[in-house]
Tab-separated table of C-alpha atoms in Angstrom:
chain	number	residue	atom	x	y	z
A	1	UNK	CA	-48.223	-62.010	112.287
A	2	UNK	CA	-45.532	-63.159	110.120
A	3	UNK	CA	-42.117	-64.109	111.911
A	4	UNK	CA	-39.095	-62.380	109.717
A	5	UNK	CA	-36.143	-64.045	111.282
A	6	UNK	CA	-37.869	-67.357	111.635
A	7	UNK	CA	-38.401	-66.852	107.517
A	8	UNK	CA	-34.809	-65.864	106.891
A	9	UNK	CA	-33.213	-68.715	108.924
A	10	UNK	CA	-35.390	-71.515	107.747
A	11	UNK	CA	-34.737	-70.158	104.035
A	12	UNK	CA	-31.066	-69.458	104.385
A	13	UNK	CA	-30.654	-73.278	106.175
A	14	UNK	CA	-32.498	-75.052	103.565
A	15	UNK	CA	-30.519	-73.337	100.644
A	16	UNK	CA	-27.381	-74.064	101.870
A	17	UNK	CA	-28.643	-78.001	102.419
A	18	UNK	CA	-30.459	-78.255	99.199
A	19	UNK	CA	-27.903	-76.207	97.130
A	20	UNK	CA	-29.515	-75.229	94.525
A	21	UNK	CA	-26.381	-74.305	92.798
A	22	UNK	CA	-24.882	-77.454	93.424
A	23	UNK	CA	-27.571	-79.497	91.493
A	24	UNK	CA	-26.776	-78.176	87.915
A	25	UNK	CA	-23.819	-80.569	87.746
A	26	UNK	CA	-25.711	-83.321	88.992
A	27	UNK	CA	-28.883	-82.848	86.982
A	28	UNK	CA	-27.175	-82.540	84.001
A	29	UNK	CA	-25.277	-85.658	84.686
A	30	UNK	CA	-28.871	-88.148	85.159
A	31	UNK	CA	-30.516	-85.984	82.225
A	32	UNK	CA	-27.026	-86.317	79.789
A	33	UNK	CA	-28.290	-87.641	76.011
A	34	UNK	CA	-31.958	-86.410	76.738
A	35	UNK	CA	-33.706	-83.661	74.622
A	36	UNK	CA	-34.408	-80.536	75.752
A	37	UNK	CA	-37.956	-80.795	76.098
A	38	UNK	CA	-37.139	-84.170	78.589
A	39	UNK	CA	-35.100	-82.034	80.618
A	40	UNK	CA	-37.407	-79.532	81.086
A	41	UNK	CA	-39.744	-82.195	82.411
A	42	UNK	CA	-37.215	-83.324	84.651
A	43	UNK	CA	-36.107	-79.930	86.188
A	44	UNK	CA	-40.303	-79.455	86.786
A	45	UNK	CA	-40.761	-82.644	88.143
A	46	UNK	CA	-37.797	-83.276	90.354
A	47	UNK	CA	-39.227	-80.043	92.820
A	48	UNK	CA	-42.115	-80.974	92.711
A	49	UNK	CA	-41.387	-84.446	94.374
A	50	UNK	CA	-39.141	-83.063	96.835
A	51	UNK	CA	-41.491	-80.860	97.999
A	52	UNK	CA	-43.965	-83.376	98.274
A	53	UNK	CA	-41.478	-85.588	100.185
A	54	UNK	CA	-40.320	-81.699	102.649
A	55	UNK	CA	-43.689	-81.115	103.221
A	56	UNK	CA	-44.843	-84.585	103.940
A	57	UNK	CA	-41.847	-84.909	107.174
A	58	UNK	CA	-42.734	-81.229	107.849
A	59	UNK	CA	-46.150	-82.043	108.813
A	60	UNK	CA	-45.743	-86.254	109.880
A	61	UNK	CA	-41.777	-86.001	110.255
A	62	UNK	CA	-41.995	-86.337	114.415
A	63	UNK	CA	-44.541	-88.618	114.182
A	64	UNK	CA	-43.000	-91.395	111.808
A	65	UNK	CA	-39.530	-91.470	113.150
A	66	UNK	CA	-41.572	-91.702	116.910
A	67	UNK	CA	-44.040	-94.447	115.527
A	68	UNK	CA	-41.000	-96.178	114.031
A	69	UNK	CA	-38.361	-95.405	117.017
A	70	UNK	CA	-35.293	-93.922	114.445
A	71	UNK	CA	-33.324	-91.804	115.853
A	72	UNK	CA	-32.353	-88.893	113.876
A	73	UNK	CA	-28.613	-89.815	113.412
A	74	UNK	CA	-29.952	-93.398	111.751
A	75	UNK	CA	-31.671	-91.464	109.000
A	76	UNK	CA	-28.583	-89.392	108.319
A	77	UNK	CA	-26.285	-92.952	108.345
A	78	UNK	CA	-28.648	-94.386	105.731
A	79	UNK	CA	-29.205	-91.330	103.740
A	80	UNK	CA	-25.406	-91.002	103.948
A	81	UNK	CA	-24.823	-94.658	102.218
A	82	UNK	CA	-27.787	-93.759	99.516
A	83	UNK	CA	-25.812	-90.596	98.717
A	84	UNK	CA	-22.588	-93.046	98.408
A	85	UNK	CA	-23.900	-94.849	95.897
A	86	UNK	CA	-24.876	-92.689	93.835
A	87	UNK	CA	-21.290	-90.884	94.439
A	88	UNK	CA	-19.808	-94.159	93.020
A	89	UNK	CA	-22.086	-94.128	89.909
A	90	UNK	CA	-21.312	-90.875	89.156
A	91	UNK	CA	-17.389	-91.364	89.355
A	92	UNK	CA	-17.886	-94.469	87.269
A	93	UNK	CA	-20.077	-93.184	84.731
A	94	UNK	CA	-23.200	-95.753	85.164
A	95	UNK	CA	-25.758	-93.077	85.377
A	96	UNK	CA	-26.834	-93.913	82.154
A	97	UNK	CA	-29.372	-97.085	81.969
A	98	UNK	CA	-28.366	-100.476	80.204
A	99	UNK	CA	-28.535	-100.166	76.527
A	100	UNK	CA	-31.585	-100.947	74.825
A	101	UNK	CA	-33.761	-99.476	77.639
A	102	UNK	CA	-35.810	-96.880	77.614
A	103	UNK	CA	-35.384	-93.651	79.140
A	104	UNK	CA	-37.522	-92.678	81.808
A	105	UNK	CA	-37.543	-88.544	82.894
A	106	UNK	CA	-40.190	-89.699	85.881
A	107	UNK	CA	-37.372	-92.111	87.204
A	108	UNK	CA	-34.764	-89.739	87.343
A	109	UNK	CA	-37.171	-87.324	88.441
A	110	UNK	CA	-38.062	-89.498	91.560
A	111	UNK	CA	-34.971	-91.242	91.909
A	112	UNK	CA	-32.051	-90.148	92.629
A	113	UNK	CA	-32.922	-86.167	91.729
A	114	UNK	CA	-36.107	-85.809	93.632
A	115	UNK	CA	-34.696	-88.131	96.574
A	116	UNK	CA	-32.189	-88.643	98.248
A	117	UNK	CA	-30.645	-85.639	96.183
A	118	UNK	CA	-32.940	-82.653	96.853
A	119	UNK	CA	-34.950	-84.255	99.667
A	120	UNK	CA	-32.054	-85.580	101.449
A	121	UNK	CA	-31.640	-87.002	105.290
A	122	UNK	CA	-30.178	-83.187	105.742
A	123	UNK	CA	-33.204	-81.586	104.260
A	124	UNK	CA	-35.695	-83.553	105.872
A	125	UNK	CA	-34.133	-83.305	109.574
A	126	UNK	CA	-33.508	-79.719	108.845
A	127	UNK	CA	-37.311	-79.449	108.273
A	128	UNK	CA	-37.965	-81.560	111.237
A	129	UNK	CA	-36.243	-79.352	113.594
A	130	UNK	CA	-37.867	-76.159	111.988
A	131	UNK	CA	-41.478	-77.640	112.381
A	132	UNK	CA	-40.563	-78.221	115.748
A	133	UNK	CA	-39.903	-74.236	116.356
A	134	UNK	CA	-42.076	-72.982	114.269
A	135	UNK	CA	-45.571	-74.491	116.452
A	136	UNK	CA	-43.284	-72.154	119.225
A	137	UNK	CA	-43.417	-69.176	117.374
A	138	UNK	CA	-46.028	-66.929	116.136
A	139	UNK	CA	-46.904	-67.087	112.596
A	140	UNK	CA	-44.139	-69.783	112.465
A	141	UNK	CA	-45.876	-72.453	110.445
A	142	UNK	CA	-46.310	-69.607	107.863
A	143	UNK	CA	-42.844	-68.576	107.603
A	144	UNK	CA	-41.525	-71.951	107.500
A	145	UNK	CA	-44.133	-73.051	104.719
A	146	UNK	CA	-43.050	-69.985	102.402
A	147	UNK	CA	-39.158	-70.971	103.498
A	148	UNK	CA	-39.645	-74.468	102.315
A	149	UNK	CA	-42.074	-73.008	98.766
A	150	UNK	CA	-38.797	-70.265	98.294
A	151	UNK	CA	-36.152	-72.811	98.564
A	152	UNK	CA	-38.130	-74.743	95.838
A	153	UNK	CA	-39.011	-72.745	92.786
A	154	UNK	CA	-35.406	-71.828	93.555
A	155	UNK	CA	-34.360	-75.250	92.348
A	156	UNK	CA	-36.305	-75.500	89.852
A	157	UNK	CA	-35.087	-71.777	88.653
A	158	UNK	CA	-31.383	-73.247	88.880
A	159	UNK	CA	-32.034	-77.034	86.923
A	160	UNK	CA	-34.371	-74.922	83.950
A	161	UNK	CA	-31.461	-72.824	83.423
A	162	UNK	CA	-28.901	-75.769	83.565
A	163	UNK	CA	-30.526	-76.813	79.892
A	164	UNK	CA	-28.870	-73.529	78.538
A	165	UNK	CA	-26.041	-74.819	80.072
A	166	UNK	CA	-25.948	-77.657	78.092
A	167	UNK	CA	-25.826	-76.456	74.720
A	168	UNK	CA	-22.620	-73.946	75.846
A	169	UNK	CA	-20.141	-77.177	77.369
A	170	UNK	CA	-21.216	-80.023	75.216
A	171	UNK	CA	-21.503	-83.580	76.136
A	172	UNK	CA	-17.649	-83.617	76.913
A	173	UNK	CA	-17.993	-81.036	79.236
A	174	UNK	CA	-21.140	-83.092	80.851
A	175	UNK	CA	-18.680	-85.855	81.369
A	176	UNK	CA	-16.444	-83.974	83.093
A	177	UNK	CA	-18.637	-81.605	85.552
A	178	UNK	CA	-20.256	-85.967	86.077
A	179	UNK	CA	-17.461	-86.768	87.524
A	180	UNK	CA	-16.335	-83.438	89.659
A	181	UNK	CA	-19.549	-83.841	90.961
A	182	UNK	CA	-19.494	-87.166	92.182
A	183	UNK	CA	-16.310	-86.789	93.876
A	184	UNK	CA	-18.124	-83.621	96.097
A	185	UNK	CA	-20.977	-86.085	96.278
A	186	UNK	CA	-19.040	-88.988	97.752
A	187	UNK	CA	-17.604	-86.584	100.255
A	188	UNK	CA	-20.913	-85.181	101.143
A	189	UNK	CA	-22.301	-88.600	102.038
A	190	UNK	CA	-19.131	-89.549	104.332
A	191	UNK	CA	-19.075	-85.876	105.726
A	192	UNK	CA	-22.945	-86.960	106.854
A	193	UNK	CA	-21.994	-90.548	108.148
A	194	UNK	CA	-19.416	-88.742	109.982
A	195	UNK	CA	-21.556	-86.453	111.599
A	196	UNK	CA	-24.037	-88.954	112.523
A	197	UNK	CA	-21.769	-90.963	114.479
A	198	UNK	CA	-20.423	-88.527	116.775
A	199	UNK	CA	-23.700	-87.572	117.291
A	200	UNK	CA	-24.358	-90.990	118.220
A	201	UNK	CA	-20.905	-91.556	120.731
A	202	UNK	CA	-21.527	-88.094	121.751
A	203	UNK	CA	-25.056	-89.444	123.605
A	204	UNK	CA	-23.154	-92.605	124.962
């Protein structure tokens, strides 16, 4: 048996958390002066990791925040400040590495695209929660699996077509989506540190 609703609500809740949308500005802003073939890399890789990361608190998510005695409302404080900082480079344009350097498409991939970005405190105590329902509903591990696979190859859909993107604003236009995009990001990560908290004074 395969549980419809279950499906549409997990998918529906994880889009709207993982925005899929939302990450062209972002992604083009850590993958700005790479070629296209490097972006293309990125926008396979980045998925990839945070499904790896989804999957991985899916399945062990209960058990490590148990084992290490976090409360749910810690991990969105700290994912919150993580979010922050990458706000901040964003809005100050420090994205790029120090001169000299190397680029590296697995960083980026990894760090900050594949996490905290995609695989973010709200993603991962979204899929927490669902986990949580779904071993309470029939064929609710299945639903929530092909929720999680959807959501995805979604984002990976929207960053491969970002790269067309790319060659229609320019680099100045990069620069300036950078910075709109850090200011929604900065106001994300206080919007979660908010939420945390009177979650926490709420159980006082």
């Amino acid at each position: 048996m395969f549980d419809v609703q279950f499906f549409v609500e997990a998918l529906i809740t994880m889009f709207v958390i993982m925005d899929p949308p939302g990450i062209i500005p972002l992604f083009l802003a850590y993958t700005s002066g790479r070629s296209t073939a490097e972006r293309k890399r990125v926008a396979r890789q980045a998925p990839i990791v945070a499904f790896c990361l989804i999957v991985l608190f899916a399945v062990f998510g209960q058990a490590i925040l148990a084992y290490l005695h976090v409360e749910v409302a810690a991990m969105q404080i700290a994912g919150g400040l993580l979010l922050l900082l990458v706000a901040l480079q964003l809005l100050t344009g420090e994205t790029e590495p120090p001169a000299g350097t190397m680029k590296s498409n697995v960083n980026v991939a990894l760090v900050p695209l594949g996490t905290p970005l995609l695989a973010g405190p709200g993603a991962i105590v979204a899929t927490i929660v669902f986990a949580q329902q779904a071993e309470t509903k029939t064929g609710g591990i299945l639903a929530l699996a092909l929720a999680i696979a959807v959501v995805h190859i979604l984002l990976w859909v929207f960053m491969r077509f970002s790269v067309t993107i790319v060659r229609v604003i320019k680099e100045n236009g990069i620069e300036l989506v950078t910075r709109i995009a850090g200011l929604l990001l900065s106001a994300l990560a206080v919007q979660l540190i908010i939420t945390a908290v009177r979650t926490l004074l709420g159980a006082a």
